[in-house]
CSV table of C-alpha atoms and ligand atoms in Angstrom, one decimal:
chain,number,residue,atom,x,y,z
A,229,MET,CA,13.4,52.4,-60.6
A,230,LYS,CA,16.4,50.2,-59.8
A,231,GLN,CA,18.3,51.5,-62.9
A,232,TYR,CA,17.5,55.0,-62.0
A,233,LYS,CA,18.8,54.5,-58.5
A,234,THR,CA,22.0,52.9,-59.8
A,235,LEU,CA,22.5,55.8,-62.2
A,236,SER,CA,22.0,58.3,-59.5
A,237,PHE,CA,24.5,56.5,-57.3
A,238,LEU,CA,27.0,56.5,-60.1
A,239,LEU,CA,26.5,60.2,-60.8
A,240,GLY,CA,26.9,60.9,-57.1
A,241,LEU,CA,30.1,59.1,-57.1
A,242,LEU,CA,31.5,60.7,-60.2
A,243,CYS,CA,30.8,64.1,-58.9
A,244,CYS,CA,32.2,63.6,-55.4
A,245,TRP,CA,34.7,60.8,-55.4
A,246,PRO,CA,38.0,61.1,-57.3
A,247,LEU,CA,38.4,57.3,-56.9
A,248,VAL,CA,36.2,57.0,-59.9
A,249,SER,CA,38.0,59.5,-62.0
A,250,THR,CA,41.0,59.4,-64.4
A,251,ALA,CA,43.1,56.2,-63.8
A,252,GLN,CA,40.1,54.0,-63.1
A,253,SER,CA,37.5,54.8,-65.7
A,254,VAL,CA,35.6,51.7,-64.9
A,255,VAL,CA,34.9,51.0,-61.3
A,256,SER,CA,32.8,48.0,-60.6
A,257,HIS,CA,29.3,48.4,-59.3
A,258,SER,CA,30.2,46.6,-56.1
A,259,GLN,CA,33.1,48.9,-55.3
A,260,GLN,CA,30.7,51.8,-55.7
A,261,GLN,CA,28.3,50.2,-53.3
A,262,ALA,CA,31.1,49.6,-50.7
A,263,LEU,CA,32.1,53.2,-51.1
A,264,THR,CA,28.5,54.5,-50.7
A,265,ILE,CA,28.0,52.3,-47.6
A,266,LEU,CA,31.3,53.5,-46.1
A,267,ARG,CA,30.3,57.2,-46.8
A,268,ASP,CA,26.8,56.7,-45.4
A,269,SER,CA,27.9,54.7,-42.3
A,270,VAL,CA,30.7,57.1,-41.4
A,271,ALA,CA,28.1,59.9,-41.4
A,272,MET,CA,26.2,58.0,-38.6
A,273,ARG,CA,27.8,58.8,-35.2
A,274,THR,CA,27.4,55.2,-33.9
A,275,VAL,CA,29.0,56.0,-30.5
A,276,ALA,CA,27.9,54.6,-27.2
A,277,GLY,CA,25.0,56.7,-25.8
A,278,HIS,CA,24.0,58.3,-29.1
A,279,GLY,CA,21.5,55.6,-30.1
A,280,LYS,CA,22.6,55.7,-33.8
A,281,VAL,CA,23.5,52.0,-34.3
A,282,PRO,CA,19.9,51.0,-35.0
A,283,GLU,CA,19.8,53.6,-37.8
A,284,LEU,CA,22.9,52.0,-39.3
A,285,ALA,CA,21.5,48.5,-38.9
A,286,GLN,CA,18.2,49.6,-40.7
A,287,TYR,CA,20.3,51.2,-43.5
A,288,LEU,CA,22.3,48.0,-43.9
A,289,THR,CA,19.2,45.9,-43.9
A,290,GLN,CA,17.8,48.0,-46.7
A,291,GLN,CA,21.0,47.5,-48.7
A,292,LEU,CA,20.8,43.8,-48.3
A,293,LEU,CA,17.1,43.7,-49.2
A,294,SER,CA,17.8,45.7,-52.3
A,295,ALA,CA,20.4,43.0,-53.4
A,296,GLY,CA,17.8,40.2,-53.1
A,297,PHE,CA,18.2,39.0,-49.5
A,298,GLN,CA,14.9,38.0,-47.9
A,299,GLN,CA,13.5,39.9,-44.9
A,300,GLN,CA,13.1,36.6,-42.9
A,301,ASP,CA,16.9,36.0,-43.2
A,302,ILE,CA,17.8,39.3,-41.6
A,303,THR,CA,17.4,39.7,-37.8
A,304,LEU,CA,17.9,42.8,-35.7
A,305,ILE,CA,18.6,42.1,-32.0
A,306,PRO,CA,18.0,45.2,-29.9
A,307,VAL,CA,20.1,45.4,-26.7
A,308,ALA,CA,19.5,48.6,-24.7
A,309,ASP,CA,19.9,51.5,-27.1
A,310,THR,CA,22.0,49.5,-29.6
A,311,VAL,CA,21.4,46.5,-31.8
A,312,ALA,CA,23.1,43.6,-33.5
A,313,LEU,CA,22.4,42.6,-37.1
A,314,VAL,CA,22.4,39.1,-38.4
A,315,ALA,CA,21.9,38.3,-42.1
A,316,ARG,CA,22.0,34.7,-43.4
A,317,TYR,CA,23.0,33.9,-47.0
A,318,ARG,CA,21.2,30.6,-47.5
A,319,ALA,CA,23.1,27.8,-49.1
A,320,LYS,CA,21.8,25.8,-52.1
A,321,PRO,CA,19.3,23.1,-51.2
A,322,GLY,CA,20.8,19.9,-49.7
A,323,ALA,CA,23.8,21.6,-48.1
A,324,SER,CA,25.1,19.7,-45.0
A,325,GLN,CA,28.1,21.6,-43.8
A,326,LYS,CA,27.9,24.0,-40.8
A,327,PRO,CA,27.7,27.7,-41.7
A,328,ILE,CA,30.6,30.1,-41.6
A,329,LEU,CA,30.3,33.3,-39.6
A,330,LEU,CA,31.6,36.7,-40.8
A,331,SER,CA,31.6,39.4,-38.2
A,332,ALA,CA,32.4,43.1,-37.7
A,333,HIS,CA,31.1,45.9,-35.5
A,334,MET,CA,28.9,48.9,-36.3
A,335,ASP,CA,29.8,51.1,-33.3
A,336,VAL,CA,32.9,53.4,-33.1
A,337,VAL,CA,34.9,55.2,-30.5
A,338,ASP,CA,33.8,58.8,-30.3
A,339,ALA,CA,35.7,61.6,-32.0
A,340,LYS,CA,35.4,65.2,-31.1
A,341,PRO,CA,35.0,67.2,-34.3
A,342,GLU,CA,36.9,70.2,-32.8
A,343,ASP,CA,40.0,68.1,-32.3
A,344,TRP,CA,40.1,66.7,-35.9
A,345,LEU,CA,41.5,68.4,-39.0
A,346,ARG,CA,38.4,67.3,-40.9
A,347,ASP,CA,34.9,66.5,-39.7
A,348,PRO,CA,35.2,62.9,-38.3
A,349,TYR,CA,31.6,62.1,-39.4
A,350,THR,CA,32.0,63.1,-43.0
A,351,LEU,CA,34.0,60.7,-45.2
A,352,THR,CA,36.7,62.8,-46.8
A,353,GLU,CA,39.1,61.7,-49.5
A,354,GLU,CA,42.4,63.5,-49.5
A,355,ALA,CA,46.0,62.7,-50.5
A,356,GLY,CA,45.2,59.1,-51.2
A,357,TYR,CA,43.4,58.4,-47.9
A,358,PHE,CA,39.9,58.2,-46.7
A,359,PHE,CA,39.5,60.1,-43.4
A,360,GLY,CA,36.7,59.7,-40.9
A,361,ARG,CA,35.8,57.9,-37.7
A,362,GLY,CA,35.5,54.3,-38.4
A,363,VAL,CA,37.1,54.2,-41.9
A,364,ALA,CA,39.5,51.7,-40.4
A,365,ASP,CA,37.8,50.5,-37.2
A,366,ASN,CA,35.4,49.0,-38.2
A,367,LYS,CA,33.1,50.5,-40.8
A,368,PHE,CA,35.5,49.6,-43.6
A,369,ALA,CA,34.9,45.9,-42.8
A,370,VAL,CA,31.1,46.5,-42.4
A,371,SER,CA,31.0,48.2,-45.8
A,372,VAL,CA,33.1,45.7,-47.8
A,373,LEU,CA,31.5,42.7,-46.2
A,374,THR,CA,28.0,44.0,-46.9
A,375,ALA,CA,28.9,45.0,-50.4
A,376,THR,CA,30.4,41.6,-51.0
A,377,PHE,CA,27.3,39.8,-49.8
A,378,MET,CA,25.3,42.0,-52.1
A,379,ARG,CA,27.6,41.3,-55.0
A,380,LEU,CA,27.4,37.5,-54.5
A,381,LYS,CA,23.7,37.6,-54.2
A,382,SER,CA,23.1,39.8,-57.2
A,383,GLU,CA,25.4,37.5,-59.3
A,384,GLY,CA,23.1,34.6,-58.3
A,385,TYR,CA,25.9,32.8,-56.4
A,386,GLN,CA,24.7,29.8,-54.4
A,387,PRO,CA,27.1,28.8,-51.6
A,388,SER,CA,27.3,25.2,-50.5
A,389,ARG,CA,27.0,26.2,-46.9
A,390,ASP,CA,25.2,29.1,-45.2
A,391,LEU,CA,27.3,32.3,-44.8
A,392,ILE,CA,26.2,34.4,-41.8
A,393,LEU,CA,26.9,38.1,-41.5
A,394,ALA,CA,26.9,39.3,-37.8
A,395,PHE,CA,27.5,42.9,-37.0
A,396,SER,CA,27.7,43.7,-33.3
A,397,GLY,CA,26.6,47.1,-31.9
A,398,ASP,CA,28.8,47.8,-28.9
A,399,GLU,CA,32.2,46.2,-29.4
A,400,GLU,CA,34.1,49.2,-28.3
A,401,THR,CA,32.3,49.4,-24.9
A,402,LEU,CA,30.2,46.7,-23.2
A,403,MET,CA,30.0,44.0,-25.9
A,404,HIS,CA,26.5,43.2,-24.7
A,405,THR,CA,25.3,42.6,-28.3
A,406,THR,CA,28.2,40.2,-28.9
A,407,GLN,CA,27.3,38.4,-25.7
A,408,ALA,CA,23.7,38.2,-26.9
A,409,LEU,CA,24.8,36.7,-30.2
A,410,ALA,CA,27.1,34.2,-28.5
A,411,GLY,CA,24.5,33.4,-25.9
A,412,GLU,CA,20.7,33.7,-26.3
A,413,TYR,CA,20.9,34.1,-30.1
A,414,ARG,CA,23.5,31.4,-30.6
A,415,HIS,CA,21.2,29.5,-33.0
A,416,LEU,CA,21.3,32.5,-35.4
A,417,ILE,CA,25.1,32.6,-35.6
A,418,ASP,CA,26.2,29.0,-34.8
A,419,ALA,CA,29.0,28.2,-37.2
A,420,GLU,CA,31.9,25.9,-37.8
A,421,TYR,CA,34.2,28.9,-37.4
A,422,ALA,CA,34.1,32.7,-37.6
A,423,ILE,CA,36.1,35.1,-39.5
A,424,VAL,CA,36.1,38.3,-37.5
A,425,ALA,CA,37.1,41.3,-39.7
A,426,ASP,CA,38.5,43.5,-36.9
A,427,GLY,CA,42.2,43.0,-36.2
A,428,GLY,CA,45.2,41.4,-37.8
A,429,GLY,CA,45.7,42.3,-41.5
A,430,GLY,CA,48.3,43.4,-43.9
A,431,LEU,CA,51.5,45.2,-42.8
A,432,LEU,CA,53.2,47.5,-45.3
A,433,SER,CA,56.8,48.8,-44.8
A,434,GLU,CA,57.2,52.6,-44.7
A,435,GLN,CA,58.2,52.3,-48.3
A,436,GLY,CA,54.8,50.7,-49.1
A,437,GLU,CA,55.9,47.1,-49.7
A,438,ALA,CA,53.9,44.3,-48.2
A,439,VAL,CA,55.7,42.6,-45.3
A,440,SER,CA,53.2,40.1,-43.9
A,441,PHE,CA,49.6,39.3,-43.3
A,442,THR,CA,48.4,38.5,-39.8
A,443,ILE,CA,45.5,36.4,-38.6
A,444,ASP,CA,44.7,36.5,-34.9
A,445,THR,CA,43.8,33.0,-33.7
A,446,ALA,CA,43.8,33.7,-29.9
A,447,GLU,CA,43.7,36.6,-27.5
A,448,LYS,CA,45.0,37.0,-24.1
A,449,THR,CA,42.6,37.4,-21.2
A,450,TYR,CA,42.3,40.9,-20.1
A,451,ALA,CA,42.0,41.1,-16.3
A,452,SER,CA,42.6,43.8,-13.8
A,453,PHE,CA,43.1,43.4,-10.0
A,454,THR,CA,43.3,45.9,-7.2
A,455,VAL,CA,45.6,45.4,-4.2
A,456,THR,CA,44.9,47.5,-1.1
A,457,ALA,CA,46.9,48.1,2.1
A,458,THR,CA,45.0,49.5,5.0
A,459,ASN,CA,46.1,51.0,8.3
A,460,PRO,CA,44.5,52.7,11.3
A,461,GLY,CA,46.4,55.9,10.3
A,462,GLY,CA,46.8,58.8,12.6
A,463,HIS,CA,48.7,62.1,12.8
A,464,SER,CA,51.7,62.4,10.6
A,465,SER,CA,53.7,63.9,13.5
A,466,LEU,CA,53.4,60.6,15.2
A,467,PRO,CA,54.5,58.1,12.6
A,468,ARG,CA,53.9,54.4,13.5
A,469,LYS,CA,56.0,51.5,12.3
A,470,ASP,CA,53.5,50.2,9.8
A,471,ASN,CA,52.2,52.4,7.0
A,472,ALA,CA,49.8,51.6,4.2
A,473,ILE,CA,51.8,53.4,1.5
A,474,TYR,CA,55.0,51.6,2.4
A,475,ASP,CA,53.2,48.3,2.6
A,476,LEU,CA,51.8,48.7,-0.8
A,477,ALA,CA,55.1,50.1,-2.2
A,478,LYS,CA,56.9,47.0,-1.0
A,479,ALA,CA,54.3,44.8,-2.7
A,480,LEU,CA,54.7,46.6,-6.0
A,481,VAL,CA,58.5,46.3,-5.9
A,482,LYS,CA,58.1,42.6,-5.6
A,483,LEU,CA,55.7,42.5,-8.5
A,484,ASP,CA,58.1,44.6,-10.6
A,485,GLU,CA,60.9,42.1,-10.0
A,486,PHE,CA,58.7,39.1,-10.8
A,487,GLN,CA,58.2,37.5,-14.2
A,488,PHE,CA,55.6,34.9,-15.0
A,489,PRO,CA,56.9,31.6,-16.3
A,490,VAL,CA,57.6,31.4,-20.0
A,491,MET,CA,54.8,29.7,-21.9
A,492,GLU,CA,54.5,28.7,-25.5
A,493,SER,CA,51.9,27.2,-27.8
A,494,GLU,CA,51.5,26.0,-31.4
A,495,LEU,CA,50.4,29.5,-32.2
A,496,THR,CA,53.4,31.4,-30.6
A,497,ARG,CA,55.9,29.0,-32.1
A,498,GLU,CA,54.5,29.4,-35.6
A,499,PHE,CA,54.4,33.2,-35.0
A,500,PHE,CA,58.1,33.3,-34.1
A,501,ARG,CA,59.0,30.9,-36.8
A,502,GLN,CA,57.5,33.0,-39.6
A,503,THR,CA,58.3,36.4,-38.1
A,504,ALA,CA,62.0,35.6,-37.5
A,505,PRO,CA,63.1,36.0,-41.1
A,506,LEU,CA,61.1,39.2,-41.5
A,507,ILE,CA,62.8,40.8,-38.5
A,508,GLY,CA,66.3,39.4,-38.8
A,509,GLY,CA,69.1,40.6,-36.6
A,510,GLU,CA,69.4,39.7,-32.9
A,511,VAL,CA,65.6,39.5,-32.3
A,512,GLY,CA,65.1,37.4,-35.4
A,513,LYS,CA,67.8,35.0,-34.2
A,514,ALA,CA,66.3,34.9,-30.8
A,515,MET,CA,62.9,33.9,-32.3
A,516,ASN,CA,64.6,31.1,-34.3
A,517,ASP,CA,66.5,29.9,-31.3
A,518,PHE,CA,63.4,29.9,-29.2
A,519,VAL,CA,61.5,27.8,-31.7
A,520,ARG,CA,64.4,25.4,-32.1
A,521,GLY,CA,65.1,25.2,-28.4
A,522,VAL,CA,68.7,26.4,-28.9
A,523,ASN,CA,70.2,28.9,-26.4
A,524,LYS,CA,66.7,29.3,-25.1
A,525,ALA,CA,67.5,31.3,-22.0
A,526,GLN,CA,69.4,33.9,-24.0
A,527,ALA,CA,66.6,34.0,-26.6
A,528,ILE,CA,64.0,34.6,-23.9
A,529,THR,CA,66.1,37.4,-22.4
A,530,VAL,CA,66.3,39.1,-25.8
A,531,LEU,CA,62.6,38.7,-26.6
A,532,ARG,CA,61.5,39.8,-23.1
A,533,SER,CA,63.4,43.0,-23.6
A,534,LYS,CA,61.1,44.0,-26.4
A,535,PRO,CA,57.7,45.3,-25.4
A,536,GLU,CA,56.2,44.1,-28.7
A,537,TYR,CA,57.2,40.5,-28.0
A,538,ILE,CA,57.2,40.0,-24.3
A,539,GLY,CA,53.5,39.3,-24.3
A,540,SER,CA,54.0,36.3,-26.7
A,541,LEU,CA,56.1,34.6,-24.0
A,542,GLY,CA,53.5,34.3,-21.3
A,543,THR,CA,51.3,36.2,-18.9
A,544,THR,CA,52.2,39.8,-18.2
A,545,CYS,CA,51.0,42.0,-15.3
A,546,VAL,CA,51.9,45.6,-14.7
A,547,ALA,CA,50.8,48.3,-12.2
A,548,THR,CA,48.8,50.9,-13.9
A,549,LEU,CA,47.0,53.0,-11.3
A,550,LEU,CA,47.8,54.2,-7.8
A,551,SER,CA,45.8,56.0,-5.1
A,552,ALA,CA,46.7,56.5,-1.5
A,553,GLY,CA,46.3,58.7,1.6
A,554,HIS,CA,43.7,61.4,2.3
A,555,ALA,CA,45.7,64.3,3.7
A,556,GLU,CA,49.2,65.8,3.6
A,557,ASN,CA,49.5,65.7,7.4
A,558,ALA,CA,47.8,62.3,8.1
A,559,LEU,CA,49.1,58.8,8.1
A,560,PRO,CA,47.5,57.0,5.1
A,561,GLN,CA,44.5,54.8,6.0
A,562,SER,CA,44.6,53.1,2.7
A,563,ALA,CA,46.7,52.7,-0.4
A,564,THR,CA,45.4,50.9,-3.6
A,565,ALA,CA,47.2,49.9,-6.8
A,566,THR,CA,45.5,48.6,-9.9
A,567,VAL,CA,47.4,45.8,-11.7
A,568,ASN,CA,46.4,45.0,-15.3
A,569,CYS,CA,47.2,41.6,-16.6
A,570,ARG,CA,47.2,40.0,-20.0
A,571,ILE,CA,46.9,36.3,-19.3
A,572,PHE,CA,48.2,33.6,-21.6
A,573,PRO,CA,45.4,31.4,-23.1
A,574,GLY,CA,44.8,28.3,-20.9
A,575,VAL,CA,45.6,30.1,-17.6
A,576,SER,CA,42.7,31.0,-15.3
A,577,VAL,CA,42.2,34.4,-13.8
A,578,ASN,CA,42.1,32.8,-10.3
A,579,ASP,CA,45.5,31.1,-10.8
A,580,THR,CA,47.0,34.4,-11.9
A,581,LEU,CA,45.6,36.1,-8.8
A,582,GLN,CA,47.0,33.3,-6.6
A,583,THR,CA,50.4,33.8,-8.2
A,584,LEU,CA,50.3,37.5,-7.6
A,585,LYS,CA,49.4,36.9,-3.9
A,586,GLN,CA,52.3,34.4,-3.5
A,587,VAL,CA,54.8,36.8,-5.0
A,588,VAL,CA,53.7,39.7,-2.7
A,589,ALA,CA,53.5,37.4,0.3
A,590,ASN,CA,51.6,39.8,2.5
A,591,GLU,CA,48.4,38.3,3.9
A,592,HIS,CA,47.3,41.7,5.2
A,593,LEU,CA,46.7,43.1,1.7
A,594,GLN,CA,43.3,42.8,0.2
A,595,TRP,CA,42.9,41.8,-3.5
A,596,GLN,CA,40.0,42.2,-5.8
A,597,VAL,CA,39.2,41.1,-9.3
A,598,LEU,CA,37.7,44.0,-11.3
A,599,ASP,CA,34.8,43.5,-13.7
A,600,GLN,CA,34.3,39.9,-14.9
A,601,PRO,CA,37.2,38.9,-17.0
A,602,LYS,CA,36.3,36.5,-19.9
A,603,VAL,CA,38.6,33.7,-20.6
A,604,SER,CA,38.9,32.1,-24.1
A,605,ASP,CA,41.1,29.3,-25.4
A,606,ALA,CA,43.2,29.6,-28.5
A,607,SER,CA,41.6,28.6,-31.7
A,608,PRO,CA,43.3,25.8,-33.7
A,609,LEU,CA,45.5,26.8,-36.6
A,610,ARG,CA,43.2,25.4,-39.2
A,611,LYS,CA,45.1,24.7,-42.4
A,612,ASP,CA,42.0,25.0,-44.6
A,613,VAL,CA,41.4,28.6,-43.3
A,614,PHE,CA,45.0,29.7,-43.6
A,615,ASP,CA,45.2,28.2,-47.1
A,616,ALA,CA,41.9,29.9,-48.2
A,617,VAL,CA,43.2,33.3,-46.9
A,618,ALA,CA,46.5,32.7,-48.7
A,619,ARG,CA,44.6,32.0,-52.0
A,620,ALA,CA,42.7,35.2,-51.6
A,621,ILE,CA,45.7,37.4,-50.7
A,622,HIS,CA,48.4,36.0,-53.0
A,623,PRO,CA,47.0,37.2,-56.3
A,624,TYR,CA,47.7,40.7,-54.9
A,625,PHE,CA,50.9,39.9,-52.9
A,626,PRO,CA,52.5,36.7,-54.2
A,627,ASP,CA,54.1,34.5,-51.4
A,628,LEU,CA,53.2,37.0,-48.7
A,629,PRO,CA,53.7,35.2,-45.3
A,630,ILE,CA,50.3,34.6,-43.6
A,631,ILE,CA,51.2,34.6,-39.9
A,632,PRO,CA,49.1,33.5,-36.9
A,633,HIS,CA,49.2,35.9,-34.0
A,634,MET,CA,47.9,36.2,-30.5
A,635,ALA,CA,46.0,39.5,-29.8
A,636,SER,CA,46.6,41.2,-26.5
A,637,GLY,CA,43.2,42.8,-26.0
A,638,ALA,CA,39.5,41.9,-26.2
A,639,SER,CA,37.4,41.9,-29.4
A,640,ASP,CA,34.1,40.3,-30.4
A,641,ALA,CA,36.1,37.1,-31.2
A,642,LEU,CA,36.6,36.7,-27.4
A,643,HIS,CA,32.9,35.9,-26.9
A,644,PHE,CA,32.5,33.7,-30.0
A,645,ARG,CA,35.6,31.8,-29.0
A,646,ALA,CA,34.5,31.4,-25.4
A,647,ALA,CA,31.2,30.0,-26.8
A,648,GLY,CA,33.2,27.3,-28.6
A,649,ILE,CA,33.3,28.9,-32.1
A,650,PRO,CA,36.9,29.0,-33.4
A,651,CYS,CA,37.7,32.5,-34.6
A,652,TYR,CA,40.1,33.9,-37.2
A,653,THR,CA,40.5,37.6,-36.9
A,654,LEU,CA,41.8,39.4,-40.0
A,655,SER,CA,41.5,42.8,-41.7
A,656,THR,CA,41.7,43.2,-45.5
A,657,ILE,CA,43.3,46.6,-44.9
A,658,PHE,CA,47.0,46.8,-45.7
A,659,GLN,CA,48.7,49.7,-44.0
A,660,LYS,CA,52.0,51.1,-42.7
A,661,SER,CA,52.5,51.2,-38.9
A,662,SER,CA,52.6,55.0,-39.2
A,663,ASP,CA,49.1,55.0,-40.7
A,664,GLU,CA,47.5,53.3,-37.7
A,665,PHE,CA,45.1,55.8,-36.1
A,666,ALA,CA,42.2,53.6,-35.0
A,667,HIS,CA,40.5,55.1,-31.9
A,668,GLY,CA,42.8,58.1,-32.4
A,669,LEU,CA,42.7,61.4,-34.2
A,670,ASN,CA,42.3,61.7,-38.0
A,671,GLU,CA,41.7,58.0,-38.5
A,672,ARG,CA,42.5,57.1,-42.1
A,673,VAL,CA,42.8,54.3,-44.5
A,674,ALA,CA,44.6,54.4,-47.9
A,675,VAL,CA,42.1,54.5,-50.8
A,676,HIS,CA,43.9,51.7,-52.6
A,677,ASN,CA,42.5,49.3,-50.0
A,678,LEU,CA,38.9,49.5,-51.0
A,679,PRO,CA,38.9,47.8,-54.5
A,680,ARG,CA,41.5,45.3,-53.2
A,681,ALA,CA,39.5,44.4,-50.1
A,682,MET,CA,36.4,43.8,-52.3
A,683,GLY,CA,38.5,41.4,-54.4
A,684,ILE,CA,39.9,39.6,-51.4
A,685,TRP,CA,36.5,39.1,-49.7
A,686,TYR,CA,34.9,38.0,-52.9
A,687,ALA,CA,37.5,35.4,-53.5
A,688,LEU,CA,37.6,34.3,-49.8
A,689,LEU,CA,33.9,34.0,-49.3
A,690,LYS,CA,33.5,31.9,-52.5
A,691,ASP,CA,36.5,29.8,-51.6
A,692,ILE,CA,35.2,28.8,-48.2
A,693,SER,CA,31.7,28.2,-49.3
A,694,GLN,CA,32.1,26.2,-52.4
B,274,ZN,ZN1,37.3,47.3,-33.8
C-alpha cells in the first residue's frame, strides 16, 4: 500500500511538475513530499473566517503519522474556528537537554482570485517560480519543516533532545493560537529556544548573487495611540479663539519635529558592523562610524535619513490617521490623530506614551493606547545558534554573512519571546528584493529554493539536536 502510494505520488509529480523533469532526473523522495505538501496546503484557503486551518492541520497530521510519528505526540489545539498543531519528535532515551521549538504558521492573508494573474489557491509553476498564496508566507516553511521531520523520522534518526514542531493558526490576524501555545499550552512547546521560520532569510542581489542571510533576534513593540482634541464647537461664522483642529495640528507639528533618543544594543551594533561592508559608500561608513563611536553625530544623521535604518536607532512614532470635524459650516468638536510607534526593545509602552505627552505639552488633549501592545525583550545572540545556521547555509553559499536583525513588526516570535523563550527567526528562502510579494499580489518563490531549503533544514535540525 505504502509503495503504491509512493509510486502514485511520483507519477503525479512527473506529470504535473517540471521540477522533476530534464535537469533533475532524480529528485529525492523528501523533496517530492515537500512539494506535494506545498501544493496541497496552498489549495486550502486558510484565511481568517474561512475555517480551513483545521483541515490543513488534519492533513499535516496524516502526513506525520504516515512517516512514523505517534498519534500521542501530535496535538491539535482548537481556538475559535482555527487551530494550532504541535508535533513532538521524541529524543533517544536518556536525553536531558531541553527541547528546541520549530515554528511556522498555517494561515495566510486572503487573496482575491479576480485580482491575480493565476488562481492564488492553485500552486502554479511558471518561469522558474512557484506562484500561489502562501508559497512564501508561510506555507513554504510549513511544507519544508513537515517534510524534513518526515525525512528524519523515516531515516530512523534519533535526536539527542526533543524537537517540537508548532504551527500556529492565526498569525496574520489575532495570534490567539500563538498566545495559547505560549500560555495555557506552554508545557507542550517549552523549549530552550525557538527557531521561527517566518522572517529574515537570504537576500539575493538583482543579479541573483547571495548577499547576506538574516536572523531576526528581536522585534520592536508595535503600539498605536490616539490623541484627541475636543472643543464646544459652534457655528463656523462665529469662530472662537480655541479650535480642536488647530490644537491637534499644533500637537502633530511638535511630534513631527521630535526624535526619540538614539538607542543601541548588542544586536544593532552587530547588525551595523556586518552590514557596513555590504552597503559601502556613505551609509556603510556611517554604520562603521556608529559602531566605533567615531563622528557619531554625523553617522546618526546619515542613518536617520534612511527609512530602512532609522528604526535600528531607537523608537520611531509617526502620525498615520486623522479624523476631525463633523460639518463644513461648524466649528470642530473633536479632532483625532492616530500615532503608530515601533518601540525599541527594553522601553515600555507607557514610557513611550509619557514621552509623547511631554513633547506635545498640552494637558487638554486626551490620549489612548489602542489594543494591548505586547512587549518582548531582545533574544541573546547565541553563538551556538548562529554557528549552526552558518554550518547549514555555507555549503550552499560559502562565507555568506549571517547577520542578526531587529524586525519592525509582530510575528509569532513576539509571544514566544515574551513568554521567556529566546527566538531566532529565519527563512530558508533566498530571494531578490524585487521578488518580495508576501501579503501582496502574485506571491511567488523561486523554484530553486525548495531542494535547497530541504537540505538546509535537514542539516540544521540534525546539527542542533545531536
Ligand atoms: Zn508570516
